[in-house]
mmCIF file of C-alpha atoms in Angstrom:
data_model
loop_
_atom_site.group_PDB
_atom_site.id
_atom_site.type_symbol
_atom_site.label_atom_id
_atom_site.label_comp_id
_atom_site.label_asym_id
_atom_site.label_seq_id
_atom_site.Cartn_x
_atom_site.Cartn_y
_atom_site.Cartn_z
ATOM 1 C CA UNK N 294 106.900 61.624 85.288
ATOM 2 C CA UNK N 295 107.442 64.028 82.602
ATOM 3 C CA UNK N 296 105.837 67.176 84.558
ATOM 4 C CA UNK N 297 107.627 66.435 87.621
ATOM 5 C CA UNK N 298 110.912 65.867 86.141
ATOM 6 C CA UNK N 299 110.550 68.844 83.645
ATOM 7 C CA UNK N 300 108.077 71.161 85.885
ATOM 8 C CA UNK N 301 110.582 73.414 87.370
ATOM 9 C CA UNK N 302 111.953 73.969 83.987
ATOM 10 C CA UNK N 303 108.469 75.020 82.653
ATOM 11 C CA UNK N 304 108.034 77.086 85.391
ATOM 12 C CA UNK N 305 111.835 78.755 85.255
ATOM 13 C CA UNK N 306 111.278 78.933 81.229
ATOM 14 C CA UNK N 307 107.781 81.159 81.786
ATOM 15 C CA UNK N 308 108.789 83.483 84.464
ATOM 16 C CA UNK N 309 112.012 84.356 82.157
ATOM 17 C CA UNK N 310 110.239 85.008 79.013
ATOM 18 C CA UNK N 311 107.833 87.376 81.637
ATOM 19 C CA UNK N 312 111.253 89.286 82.555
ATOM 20 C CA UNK N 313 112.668 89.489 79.409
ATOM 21 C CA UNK N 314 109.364 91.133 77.976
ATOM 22 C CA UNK N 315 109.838 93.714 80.849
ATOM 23 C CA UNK N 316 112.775 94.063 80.609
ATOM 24 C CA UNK N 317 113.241 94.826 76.664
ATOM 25 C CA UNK N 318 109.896 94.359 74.885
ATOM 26 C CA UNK N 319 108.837 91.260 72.180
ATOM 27 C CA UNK N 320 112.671 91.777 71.125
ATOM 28 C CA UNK N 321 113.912 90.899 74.126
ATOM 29 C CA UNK N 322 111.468 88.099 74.382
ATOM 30 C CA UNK N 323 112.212 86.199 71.002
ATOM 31 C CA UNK N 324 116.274 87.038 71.783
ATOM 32 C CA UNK N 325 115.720 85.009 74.911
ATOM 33 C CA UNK N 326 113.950 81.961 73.387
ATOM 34 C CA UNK N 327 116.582 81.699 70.829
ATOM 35 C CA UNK N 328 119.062 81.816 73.104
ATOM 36 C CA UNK N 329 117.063 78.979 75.304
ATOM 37 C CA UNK N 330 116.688 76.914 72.232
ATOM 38 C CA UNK N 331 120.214 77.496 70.943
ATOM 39 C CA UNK N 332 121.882 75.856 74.766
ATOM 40 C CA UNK N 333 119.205 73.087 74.683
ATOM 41 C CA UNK N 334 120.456 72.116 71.495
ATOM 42 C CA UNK N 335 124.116 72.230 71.787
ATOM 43 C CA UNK N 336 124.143 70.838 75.135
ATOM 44 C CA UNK N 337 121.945 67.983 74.701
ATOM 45 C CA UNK N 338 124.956 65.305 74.424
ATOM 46 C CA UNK N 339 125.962 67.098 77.751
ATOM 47 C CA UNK N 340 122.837 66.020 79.395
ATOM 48 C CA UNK N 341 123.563 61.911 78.049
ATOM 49 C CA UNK N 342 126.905 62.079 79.811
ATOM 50 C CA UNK N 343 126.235 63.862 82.562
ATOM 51 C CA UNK N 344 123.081 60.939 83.154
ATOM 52 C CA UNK N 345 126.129 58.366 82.442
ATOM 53 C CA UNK N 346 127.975 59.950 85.116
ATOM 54 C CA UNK N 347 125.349 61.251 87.680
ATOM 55 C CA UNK N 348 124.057 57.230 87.699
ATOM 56 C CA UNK N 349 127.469 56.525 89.603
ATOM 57 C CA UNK N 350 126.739 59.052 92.390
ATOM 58 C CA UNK N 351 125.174 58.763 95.811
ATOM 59 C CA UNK N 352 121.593 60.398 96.194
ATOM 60 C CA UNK N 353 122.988 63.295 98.173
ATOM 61 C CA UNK N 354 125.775 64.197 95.485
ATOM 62 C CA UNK N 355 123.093 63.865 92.913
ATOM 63 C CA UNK N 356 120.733 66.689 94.984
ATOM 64 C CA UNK N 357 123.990 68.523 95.108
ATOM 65 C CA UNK N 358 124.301 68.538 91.618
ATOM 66 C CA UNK N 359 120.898 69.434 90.489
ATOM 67 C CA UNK N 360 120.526 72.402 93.253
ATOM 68 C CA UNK N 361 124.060 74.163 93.957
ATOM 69 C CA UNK N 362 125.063 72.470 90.210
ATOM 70 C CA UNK N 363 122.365 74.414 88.609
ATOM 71 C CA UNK N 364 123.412 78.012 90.964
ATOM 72 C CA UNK N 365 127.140 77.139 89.180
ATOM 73 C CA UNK N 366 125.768 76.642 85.612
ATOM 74 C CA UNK N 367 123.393 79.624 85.469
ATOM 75 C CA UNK N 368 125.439 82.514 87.300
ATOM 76 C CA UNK N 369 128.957 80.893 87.923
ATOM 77 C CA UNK N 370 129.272 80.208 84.133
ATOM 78 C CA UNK N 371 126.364 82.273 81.996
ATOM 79 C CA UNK N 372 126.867 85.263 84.149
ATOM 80 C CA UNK N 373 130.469 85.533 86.297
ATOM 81 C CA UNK N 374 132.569 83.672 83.703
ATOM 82 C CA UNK N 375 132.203 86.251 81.119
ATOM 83 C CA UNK N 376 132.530 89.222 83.206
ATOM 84 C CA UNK N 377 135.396 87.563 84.729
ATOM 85 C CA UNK N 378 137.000 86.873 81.661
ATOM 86 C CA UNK N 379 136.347 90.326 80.326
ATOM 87 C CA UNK N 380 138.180 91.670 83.375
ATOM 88 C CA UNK N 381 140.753 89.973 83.233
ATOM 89 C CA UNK N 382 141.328 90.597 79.512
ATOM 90 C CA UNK N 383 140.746 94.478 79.641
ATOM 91 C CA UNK N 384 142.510 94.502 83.598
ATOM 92 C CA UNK N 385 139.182 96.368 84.880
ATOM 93 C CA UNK N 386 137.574 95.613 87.924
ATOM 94 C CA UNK N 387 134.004 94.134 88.721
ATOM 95 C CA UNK N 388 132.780 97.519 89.155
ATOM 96 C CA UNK N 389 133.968 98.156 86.113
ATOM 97 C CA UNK N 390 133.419 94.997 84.100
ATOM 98 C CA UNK N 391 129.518 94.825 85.267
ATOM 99 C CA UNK N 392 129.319 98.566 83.803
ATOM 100 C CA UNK N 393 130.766 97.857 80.424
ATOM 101 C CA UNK N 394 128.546 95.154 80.336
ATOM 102 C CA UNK N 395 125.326 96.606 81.149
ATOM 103 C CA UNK N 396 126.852 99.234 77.804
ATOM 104 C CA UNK N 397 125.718 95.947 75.450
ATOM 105 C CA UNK N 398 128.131 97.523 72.800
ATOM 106 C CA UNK N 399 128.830 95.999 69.811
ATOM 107 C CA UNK N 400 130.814 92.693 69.071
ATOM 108 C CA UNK N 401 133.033 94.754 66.295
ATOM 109 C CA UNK N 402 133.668 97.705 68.102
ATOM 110 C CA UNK N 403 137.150 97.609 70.047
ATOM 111 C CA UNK N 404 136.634 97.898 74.077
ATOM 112 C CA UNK N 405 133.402 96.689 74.353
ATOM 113 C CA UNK N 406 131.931 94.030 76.212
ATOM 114 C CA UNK N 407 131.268 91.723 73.555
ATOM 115 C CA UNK N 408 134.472 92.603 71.806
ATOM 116 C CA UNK N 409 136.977 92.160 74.403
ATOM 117 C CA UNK N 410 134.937 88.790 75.090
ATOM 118 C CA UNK N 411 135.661 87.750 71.568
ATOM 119 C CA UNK N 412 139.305 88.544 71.845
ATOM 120 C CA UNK N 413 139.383 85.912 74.612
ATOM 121 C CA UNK N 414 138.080 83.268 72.116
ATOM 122 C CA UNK N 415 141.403 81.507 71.675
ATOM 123 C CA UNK N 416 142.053 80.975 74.748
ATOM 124 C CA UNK N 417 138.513 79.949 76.037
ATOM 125 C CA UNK N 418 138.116 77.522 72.971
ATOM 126 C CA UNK N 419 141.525 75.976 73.928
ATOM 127 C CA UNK N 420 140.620 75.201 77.388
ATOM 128 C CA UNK N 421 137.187 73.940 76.518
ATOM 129 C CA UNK N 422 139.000 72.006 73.519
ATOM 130 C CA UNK N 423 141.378 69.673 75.182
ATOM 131 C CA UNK N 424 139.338 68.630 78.444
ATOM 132 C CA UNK N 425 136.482 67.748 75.491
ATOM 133 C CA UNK N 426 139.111 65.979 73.300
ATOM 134 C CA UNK N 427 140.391 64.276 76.414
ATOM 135 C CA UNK N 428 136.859 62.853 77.781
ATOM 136 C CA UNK N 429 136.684 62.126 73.780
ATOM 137 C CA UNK N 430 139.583 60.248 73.185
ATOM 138 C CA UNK N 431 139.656 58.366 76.840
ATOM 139 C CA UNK N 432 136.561 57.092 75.389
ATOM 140 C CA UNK N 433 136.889 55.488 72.094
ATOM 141 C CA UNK N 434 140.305 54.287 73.213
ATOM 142 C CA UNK N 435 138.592 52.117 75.305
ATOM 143 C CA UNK N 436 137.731 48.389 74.416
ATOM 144 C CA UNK N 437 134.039 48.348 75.380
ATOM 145 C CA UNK N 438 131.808 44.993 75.117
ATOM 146 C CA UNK N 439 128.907 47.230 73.415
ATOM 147 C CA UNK N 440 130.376 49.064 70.148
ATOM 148 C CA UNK N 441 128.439 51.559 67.905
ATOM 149 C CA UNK N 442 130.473 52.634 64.967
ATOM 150 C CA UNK N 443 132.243 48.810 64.758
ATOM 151 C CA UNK N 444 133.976 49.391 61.621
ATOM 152 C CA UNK N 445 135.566 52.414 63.595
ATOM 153 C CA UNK N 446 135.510 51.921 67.098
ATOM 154 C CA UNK N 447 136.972 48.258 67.091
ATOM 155 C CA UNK N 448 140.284 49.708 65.251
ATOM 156 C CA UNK N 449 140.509 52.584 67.768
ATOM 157 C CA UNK N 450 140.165 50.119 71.037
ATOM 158 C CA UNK N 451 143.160 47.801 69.825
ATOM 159 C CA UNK N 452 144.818 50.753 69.209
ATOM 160 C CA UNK N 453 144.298 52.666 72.252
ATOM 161 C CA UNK N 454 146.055 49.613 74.320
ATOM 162 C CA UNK N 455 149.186 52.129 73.534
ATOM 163 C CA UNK N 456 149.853 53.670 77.265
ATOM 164 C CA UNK N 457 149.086 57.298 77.580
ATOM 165 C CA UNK N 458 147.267 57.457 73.467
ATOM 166 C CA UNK N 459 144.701 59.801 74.387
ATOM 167 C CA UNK N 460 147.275 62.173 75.826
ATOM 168 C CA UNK N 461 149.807 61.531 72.893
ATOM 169 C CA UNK N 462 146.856 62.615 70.429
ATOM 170 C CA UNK N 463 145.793 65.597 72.376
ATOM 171 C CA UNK N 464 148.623 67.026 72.395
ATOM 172 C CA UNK N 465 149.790 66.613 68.893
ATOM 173 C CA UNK N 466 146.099 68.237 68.112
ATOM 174 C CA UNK N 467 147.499 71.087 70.393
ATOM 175 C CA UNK N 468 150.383 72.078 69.075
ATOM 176 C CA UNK N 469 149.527 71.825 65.585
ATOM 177 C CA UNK N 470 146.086 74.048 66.226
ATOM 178 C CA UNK N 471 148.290 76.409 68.004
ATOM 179 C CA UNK N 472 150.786 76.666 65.310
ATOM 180 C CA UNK N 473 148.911 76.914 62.489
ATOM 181 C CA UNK N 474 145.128 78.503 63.849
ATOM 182 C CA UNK N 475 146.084 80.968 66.768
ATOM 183 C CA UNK N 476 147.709 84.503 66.291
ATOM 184 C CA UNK N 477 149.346 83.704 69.805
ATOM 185 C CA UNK N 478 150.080 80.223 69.896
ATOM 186 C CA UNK N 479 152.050 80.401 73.716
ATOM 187 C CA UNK N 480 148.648 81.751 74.869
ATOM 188 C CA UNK N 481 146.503 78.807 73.259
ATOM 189 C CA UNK N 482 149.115 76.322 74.420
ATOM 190 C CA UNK N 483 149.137 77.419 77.887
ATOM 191 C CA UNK N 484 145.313 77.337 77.909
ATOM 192 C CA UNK N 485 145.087 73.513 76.029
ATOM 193 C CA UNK N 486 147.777 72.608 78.531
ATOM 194 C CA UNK N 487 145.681 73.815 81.098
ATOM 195 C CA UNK N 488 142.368 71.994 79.819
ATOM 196 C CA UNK N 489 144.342 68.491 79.756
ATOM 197 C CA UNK N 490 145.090 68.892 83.188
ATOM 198 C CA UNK N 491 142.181 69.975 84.605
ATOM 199 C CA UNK N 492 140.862 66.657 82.634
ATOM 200 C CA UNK N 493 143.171 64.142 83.739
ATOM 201 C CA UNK N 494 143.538 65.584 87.778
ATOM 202 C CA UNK N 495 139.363 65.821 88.308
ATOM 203 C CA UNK N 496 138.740 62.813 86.323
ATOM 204 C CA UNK N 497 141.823 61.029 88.057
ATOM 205 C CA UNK N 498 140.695 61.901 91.356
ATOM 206 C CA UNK N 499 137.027 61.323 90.631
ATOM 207 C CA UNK N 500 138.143 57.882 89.660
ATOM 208 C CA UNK N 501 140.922 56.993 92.458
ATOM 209 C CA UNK N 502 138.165 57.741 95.329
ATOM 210 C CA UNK N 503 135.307 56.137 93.932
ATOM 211 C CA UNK N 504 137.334 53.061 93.648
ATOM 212 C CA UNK N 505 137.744 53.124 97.244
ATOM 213 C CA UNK N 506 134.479 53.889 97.617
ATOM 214 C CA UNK N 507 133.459 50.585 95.712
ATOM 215 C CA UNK N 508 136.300 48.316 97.404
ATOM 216 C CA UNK N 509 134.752 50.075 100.705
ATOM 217 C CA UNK N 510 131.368 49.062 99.952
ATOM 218 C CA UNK N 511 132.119 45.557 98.792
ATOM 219 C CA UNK N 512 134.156 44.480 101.865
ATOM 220 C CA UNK N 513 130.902 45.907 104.291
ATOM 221 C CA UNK N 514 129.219 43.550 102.304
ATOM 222 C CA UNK N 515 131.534 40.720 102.588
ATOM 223 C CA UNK N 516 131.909 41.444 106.133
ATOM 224 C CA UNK N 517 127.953 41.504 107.152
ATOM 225 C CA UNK N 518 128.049 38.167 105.398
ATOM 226 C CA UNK N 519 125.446 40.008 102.962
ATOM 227 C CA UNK N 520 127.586 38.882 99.911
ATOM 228 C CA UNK N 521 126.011 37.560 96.761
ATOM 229 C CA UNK N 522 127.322 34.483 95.347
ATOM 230 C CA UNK N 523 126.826 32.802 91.693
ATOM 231 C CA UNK N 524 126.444 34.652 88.386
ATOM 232 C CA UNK N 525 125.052 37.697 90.450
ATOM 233 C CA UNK N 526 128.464 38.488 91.821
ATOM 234 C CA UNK N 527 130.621 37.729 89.429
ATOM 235 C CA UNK N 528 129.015 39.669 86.380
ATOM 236 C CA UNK N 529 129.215 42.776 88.660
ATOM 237 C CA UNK N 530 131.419 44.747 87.078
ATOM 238 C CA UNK N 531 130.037 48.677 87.729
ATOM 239 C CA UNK N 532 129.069 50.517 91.307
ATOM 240 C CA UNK N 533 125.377 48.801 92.298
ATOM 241 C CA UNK N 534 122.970 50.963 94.764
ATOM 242 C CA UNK N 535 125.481 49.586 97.302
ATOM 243 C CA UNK N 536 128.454 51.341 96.009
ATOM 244 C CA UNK N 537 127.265 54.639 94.738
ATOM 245 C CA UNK N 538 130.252 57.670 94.768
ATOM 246 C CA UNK N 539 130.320 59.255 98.507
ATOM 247 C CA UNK N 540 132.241 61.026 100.008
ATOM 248 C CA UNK N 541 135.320 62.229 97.896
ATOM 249 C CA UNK N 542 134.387 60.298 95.466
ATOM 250 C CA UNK N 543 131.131 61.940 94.860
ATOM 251 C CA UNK N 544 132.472 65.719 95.524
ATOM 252 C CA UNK N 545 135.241 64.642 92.821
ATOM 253 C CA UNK N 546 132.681 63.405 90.485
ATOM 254 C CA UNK N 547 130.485 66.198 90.905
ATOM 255 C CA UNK N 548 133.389 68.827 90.841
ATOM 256 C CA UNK N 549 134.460 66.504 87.121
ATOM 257 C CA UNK N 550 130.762 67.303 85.825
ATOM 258 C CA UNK N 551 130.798 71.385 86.527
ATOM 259 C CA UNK N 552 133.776 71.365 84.750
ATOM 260 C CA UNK N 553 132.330 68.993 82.135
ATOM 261 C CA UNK N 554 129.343 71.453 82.118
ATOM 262 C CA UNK N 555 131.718 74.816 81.599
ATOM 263 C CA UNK N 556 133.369 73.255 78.536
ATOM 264 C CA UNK N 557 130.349 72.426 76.836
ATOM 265 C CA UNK N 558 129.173 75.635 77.744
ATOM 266 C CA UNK N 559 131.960 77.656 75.894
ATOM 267 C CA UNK N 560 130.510 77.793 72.980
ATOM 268 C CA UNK N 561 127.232 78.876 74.083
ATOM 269 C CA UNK N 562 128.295 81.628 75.650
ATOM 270 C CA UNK N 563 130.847 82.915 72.959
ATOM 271 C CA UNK N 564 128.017 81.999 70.106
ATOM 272 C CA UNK N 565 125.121 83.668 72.118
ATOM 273 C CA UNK N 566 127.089 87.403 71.143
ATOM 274 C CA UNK N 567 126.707 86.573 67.676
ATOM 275 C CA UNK N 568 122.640 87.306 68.700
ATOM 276 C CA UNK N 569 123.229 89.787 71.400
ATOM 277 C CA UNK N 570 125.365 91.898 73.856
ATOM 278 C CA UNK N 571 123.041 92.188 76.627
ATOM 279 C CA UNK N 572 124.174 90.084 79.163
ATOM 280 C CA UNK N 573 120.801 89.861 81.175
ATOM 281 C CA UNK N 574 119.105 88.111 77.862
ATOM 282 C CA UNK N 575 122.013 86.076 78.152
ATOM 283 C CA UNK N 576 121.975 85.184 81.654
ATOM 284 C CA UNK N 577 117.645 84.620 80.860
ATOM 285 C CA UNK N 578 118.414 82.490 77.787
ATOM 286 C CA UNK N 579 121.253 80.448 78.608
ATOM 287 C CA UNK N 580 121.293 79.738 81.999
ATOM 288 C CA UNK N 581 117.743 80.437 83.742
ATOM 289 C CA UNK N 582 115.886 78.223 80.299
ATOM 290 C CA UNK N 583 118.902 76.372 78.711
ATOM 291 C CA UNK N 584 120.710 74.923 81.839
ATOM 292 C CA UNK N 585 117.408 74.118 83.477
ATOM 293 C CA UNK N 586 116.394 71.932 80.768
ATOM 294 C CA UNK N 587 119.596 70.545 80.469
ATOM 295 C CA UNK N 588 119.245 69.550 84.034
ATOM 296 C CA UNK N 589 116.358 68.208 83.956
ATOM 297 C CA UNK N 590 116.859 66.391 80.546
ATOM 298 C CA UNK N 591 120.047 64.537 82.640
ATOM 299 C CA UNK N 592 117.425 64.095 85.634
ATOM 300 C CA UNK N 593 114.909 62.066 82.761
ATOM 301 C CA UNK N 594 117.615 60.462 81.221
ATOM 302 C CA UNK N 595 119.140 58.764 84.581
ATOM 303 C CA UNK N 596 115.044 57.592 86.507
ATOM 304 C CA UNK N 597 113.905 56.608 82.773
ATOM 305 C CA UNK N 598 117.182 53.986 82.639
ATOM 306 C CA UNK N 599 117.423 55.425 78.975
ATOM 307 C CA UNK N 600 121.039 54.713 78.549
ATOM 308 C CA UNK N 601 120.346 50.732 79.585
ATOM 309 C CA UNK N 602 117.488 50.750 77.359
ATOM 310 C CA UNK N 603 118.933 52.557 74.182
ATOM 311 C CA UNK N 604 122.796 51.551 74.274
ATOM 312 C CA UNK N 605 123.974 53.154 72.068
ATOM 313 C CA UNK N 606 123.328 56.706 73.220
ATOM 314 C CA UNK N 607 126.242 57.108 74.890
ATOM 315 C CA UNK N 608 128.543 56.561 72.125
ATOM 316 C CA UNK N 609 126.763 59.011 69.441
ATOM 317 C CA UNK N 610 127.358 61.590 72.860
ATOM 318 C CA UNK N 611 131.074 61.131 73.078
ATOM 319 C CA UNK N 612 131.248 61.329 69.315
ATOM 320 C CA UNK N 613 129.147 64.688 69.608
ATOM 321 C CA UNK N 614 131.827 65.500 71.822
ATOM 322 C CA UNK N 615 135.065 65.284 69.859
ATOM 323 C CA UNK N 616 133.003 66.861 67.150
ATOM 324 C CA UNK N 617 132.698 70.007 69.499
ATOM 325 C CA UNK N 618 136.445 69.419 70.552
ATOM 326 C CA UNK N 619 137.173 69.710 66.577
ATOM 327 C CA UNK N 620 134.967 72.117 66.429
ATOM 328 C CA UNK N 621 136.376 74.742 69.337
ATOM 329 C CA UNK N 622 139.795 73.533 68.202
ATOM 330 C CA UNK N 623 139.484 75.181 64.781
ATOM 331 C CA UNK N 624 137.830 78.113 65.838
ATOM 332 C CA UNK N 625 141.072 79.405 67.511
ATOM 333 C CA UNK N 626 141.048 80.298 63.965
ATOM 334 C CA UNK N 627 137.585 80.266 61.606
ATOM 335 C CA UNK N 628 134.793 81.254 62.797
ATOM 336 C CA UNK N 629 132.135 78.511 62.899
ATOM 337 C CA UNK N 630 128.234 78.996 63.102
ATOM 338 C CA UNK N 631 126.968 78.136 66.323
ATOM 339 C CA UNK N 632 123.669 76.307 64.154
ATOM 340 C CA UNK N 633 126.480 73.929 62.519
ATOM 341 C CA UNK N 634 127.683 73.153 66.567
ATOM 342 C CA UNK N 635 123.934 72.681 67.315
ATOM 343 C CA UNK N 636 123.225 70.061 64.320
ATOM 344 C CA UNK N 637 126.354 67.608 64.622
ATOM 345 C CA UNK N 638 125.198 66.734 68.460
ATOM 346 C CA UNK N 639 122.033 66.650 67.211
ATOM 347 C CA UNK N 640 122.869 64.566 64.439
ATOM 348 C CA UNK N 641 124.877 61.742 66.467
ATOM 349 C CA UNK N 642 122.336 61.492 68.984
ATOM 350 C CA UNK N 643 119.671 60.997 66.264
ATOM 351 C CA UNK N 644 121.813 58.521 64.457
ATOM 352 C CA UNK N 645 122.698 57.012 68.038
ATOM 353 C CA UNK N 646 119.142 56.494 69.014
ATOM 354 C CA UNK N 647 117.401 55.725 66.000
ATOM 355 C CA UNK N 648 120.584 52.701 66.234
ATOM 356 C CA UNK N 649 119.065 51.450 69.794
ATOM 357 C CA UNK N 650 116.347 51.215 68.542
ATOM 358 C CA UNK N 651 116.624 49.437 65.379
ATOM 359 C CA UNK N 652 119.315 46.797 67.595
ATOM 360 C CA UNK N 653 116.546 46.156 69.709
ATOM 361 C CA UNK N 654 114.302 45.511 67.036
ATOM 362 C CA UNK N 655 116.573 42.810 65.752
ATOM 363 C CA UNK N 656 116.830 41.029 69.569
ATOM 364 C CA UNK N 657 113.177 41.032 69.586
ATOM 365 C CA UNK N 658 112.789 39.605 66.351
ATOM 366 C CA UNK N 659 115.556 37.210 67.009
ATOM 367 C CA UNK N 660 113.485 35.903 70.306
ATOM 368 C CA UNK N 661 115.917 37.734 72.559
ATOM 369 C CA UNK N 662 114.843 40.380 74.857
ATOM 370 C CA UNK N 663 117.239 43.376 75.016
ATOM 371 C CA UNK N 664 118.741 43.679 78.550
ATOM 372 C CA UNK N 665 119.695 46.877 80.225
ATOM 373 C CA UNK N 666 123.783 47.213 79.779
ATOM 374 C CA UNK N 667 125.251 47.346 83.444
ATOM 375 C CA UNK N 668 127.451 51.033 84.296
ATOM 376 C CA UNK N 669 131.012 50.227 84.234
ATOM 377 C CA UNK N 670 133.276 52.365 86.473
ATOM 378 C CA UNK N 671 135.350 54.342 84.158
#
């Protein structure tokens, strides 16, 4: 199980650490596992949501994700995305942008690569910010039957019955990091506005077809006279195999997690010039090691039925999340270590699991045997 599910990332892991030593010598080498280490361990709540969400889709959109997914997340985002956004930023073309790249200049000196990359930071964070904060907030606004944080989460679900909270909240945290963080706050407005929208249209779409998709799926049923009846039917309250996202639903949901995956990996990308310029060790670290891994953590995660078994993973994920949301938030205006990014996820998917596990400890004890918590449609 583990070697097939992880193998390709072994095997993607060794033949990068082989070009990075050709390509710049034991320094280039250790660069490139720090990198690999560094994405692994900010992206790790990425992998528990994208499992959440990748458990909803078809088998085809779930290939989709983990082949043309993976060509997005290592060259669309660790590659294209910066030189794009160093074009843009400095007006030069790709010509141009690949060659001031390839200079690795320094971070502090003006009209470099790494530099004008920096620059961008505002606006990059903002973006990445607010769809995070949304996915955050949609979240723990949500009355859920399974609660982690009770003292904390059962507050914010009565409260969250307010129409519209989550977008009330976001943008308050907007316009007040904007205002009081950003040298340019039109710039980091625009680019929050633009995050919540890219949040609520994917996610609404993803949503409004896969709906269909279920309603679809449930009158086939009804109509090959293949319906259940009893407890079966009525406790189903999430997609089964019968109703996994096809069709528009699935190309919305998978189009929701690469944009998912590109905020999360924001701060990766930004962080990884605090340890170098060169953007082939970045491409090598970050996307050939780190999004592999990532992949195939989300790949473990969904045929292991970890999130049924260990319940409240999910929760200490979304948390992680509007921790990184804070976190990108507030460095529109302070810079933040990437190591302190790295430790909160890890930290509330420790705290998360070693909570499963202790909950289902106390069933067991108690004579009752944990059962796997059915996927609602969000």
């Amino acid at each position: 199980m583990v070697m097939r599910t992880f193998g390709w990332s072994f095997g993607v892991t060794a033949v990068s650490l082989v070009v990075a030593f050709l390509y710049g010598g034991w320094n280039a080498l250790f660069l490139c596992t720090i990198l690999g280490i560094l994405e692994v361990s900010l992206s790790f709540d990425n992998a528990v949501v994208n499992a959440k969400i990748l458990e909803r889709m078809s088998e085809f959109w779930q290939k989709i994700f983990l082949t043309v997914g993976i060509a997005i997340a290592v060259f669309g985002m660790r590659l294209v995305f910066p030189l794009l956004i160093v074009g843009i930023t400095a007006d030069l073309g790709p010509i141009d942008a690949i060659s001031l790249a390839m200079e690795k200049g320094d971070p502090e000196t003006p009209g470099s690569y790494a530099y004008l990359l920096n620059e961008a930071h505002p606006q990059i964070a903002a973006f990445g910010g607010m769809f995070l904060l949304m996915l955050f907030l949609d979240f723990i606004f949500e009355d859920r039957d399974i609660k982690w944080l009770t003292w904390l989460e059962r507050p914010l679900a009565r409260i969250g019955k307010l129409d519209q909270l989550a977008v009330i909240v976001a943008s308050i945290s907007l316009i007040l990091a904007a205002q009081l963080l950003a040298e340019d706050p039109a710039v980091v407005l625009l680019s929050g506005l633009l995050g919540m929208i890219t949040y609520i249209a994917v996610n609404g779409l993803g949503s409004l077809f896969e709906g269909q998709g279920i309603d679809e799926a449930e009158g086939t049923i009804i109509e090959d006279g293949a319906a259940e009846t009893g407890a079966g039917a009525k406790d189903r309250t999430g997609p089964t195999q019968l109703a996994k996202a096809t069709g528009k639903a699935g190309f919305f949901l998978f189009l929701y997690l690469e944009v998912l995956d590109a905020s999360f990996s924001f701060d990766g990308v930004i962080g990884a010039f605090a340890i170098t310029s060169d953007p082939i060790i970045i491409a090598l670290g970050l996307g050939f090691i780190g999004a592999m891994f990532v992949r195939s953590i989300t790949v473990f995660l969904v045929r292991k039925g970890t999130l049924a078994d260990y319940v409240y993973l999910e929760h200490g994920a979304h948390w992680a999340i509007g921790a990184l949301a804070a976190i990108l938030l507030v460095s529109i205006g302070f810079h933040i270590d990437e190591i302190i990014t790295g430790l909160v996820g890890v930290a509330f998917i420790g705290a998360a699991f070693t909570s499963s596990i202790l909950r289902n400890r106390r069933l067991k004890a108690a004579g009752i045997e944990p059962e796997p918590v059915i996927v609602h449609a969000d």
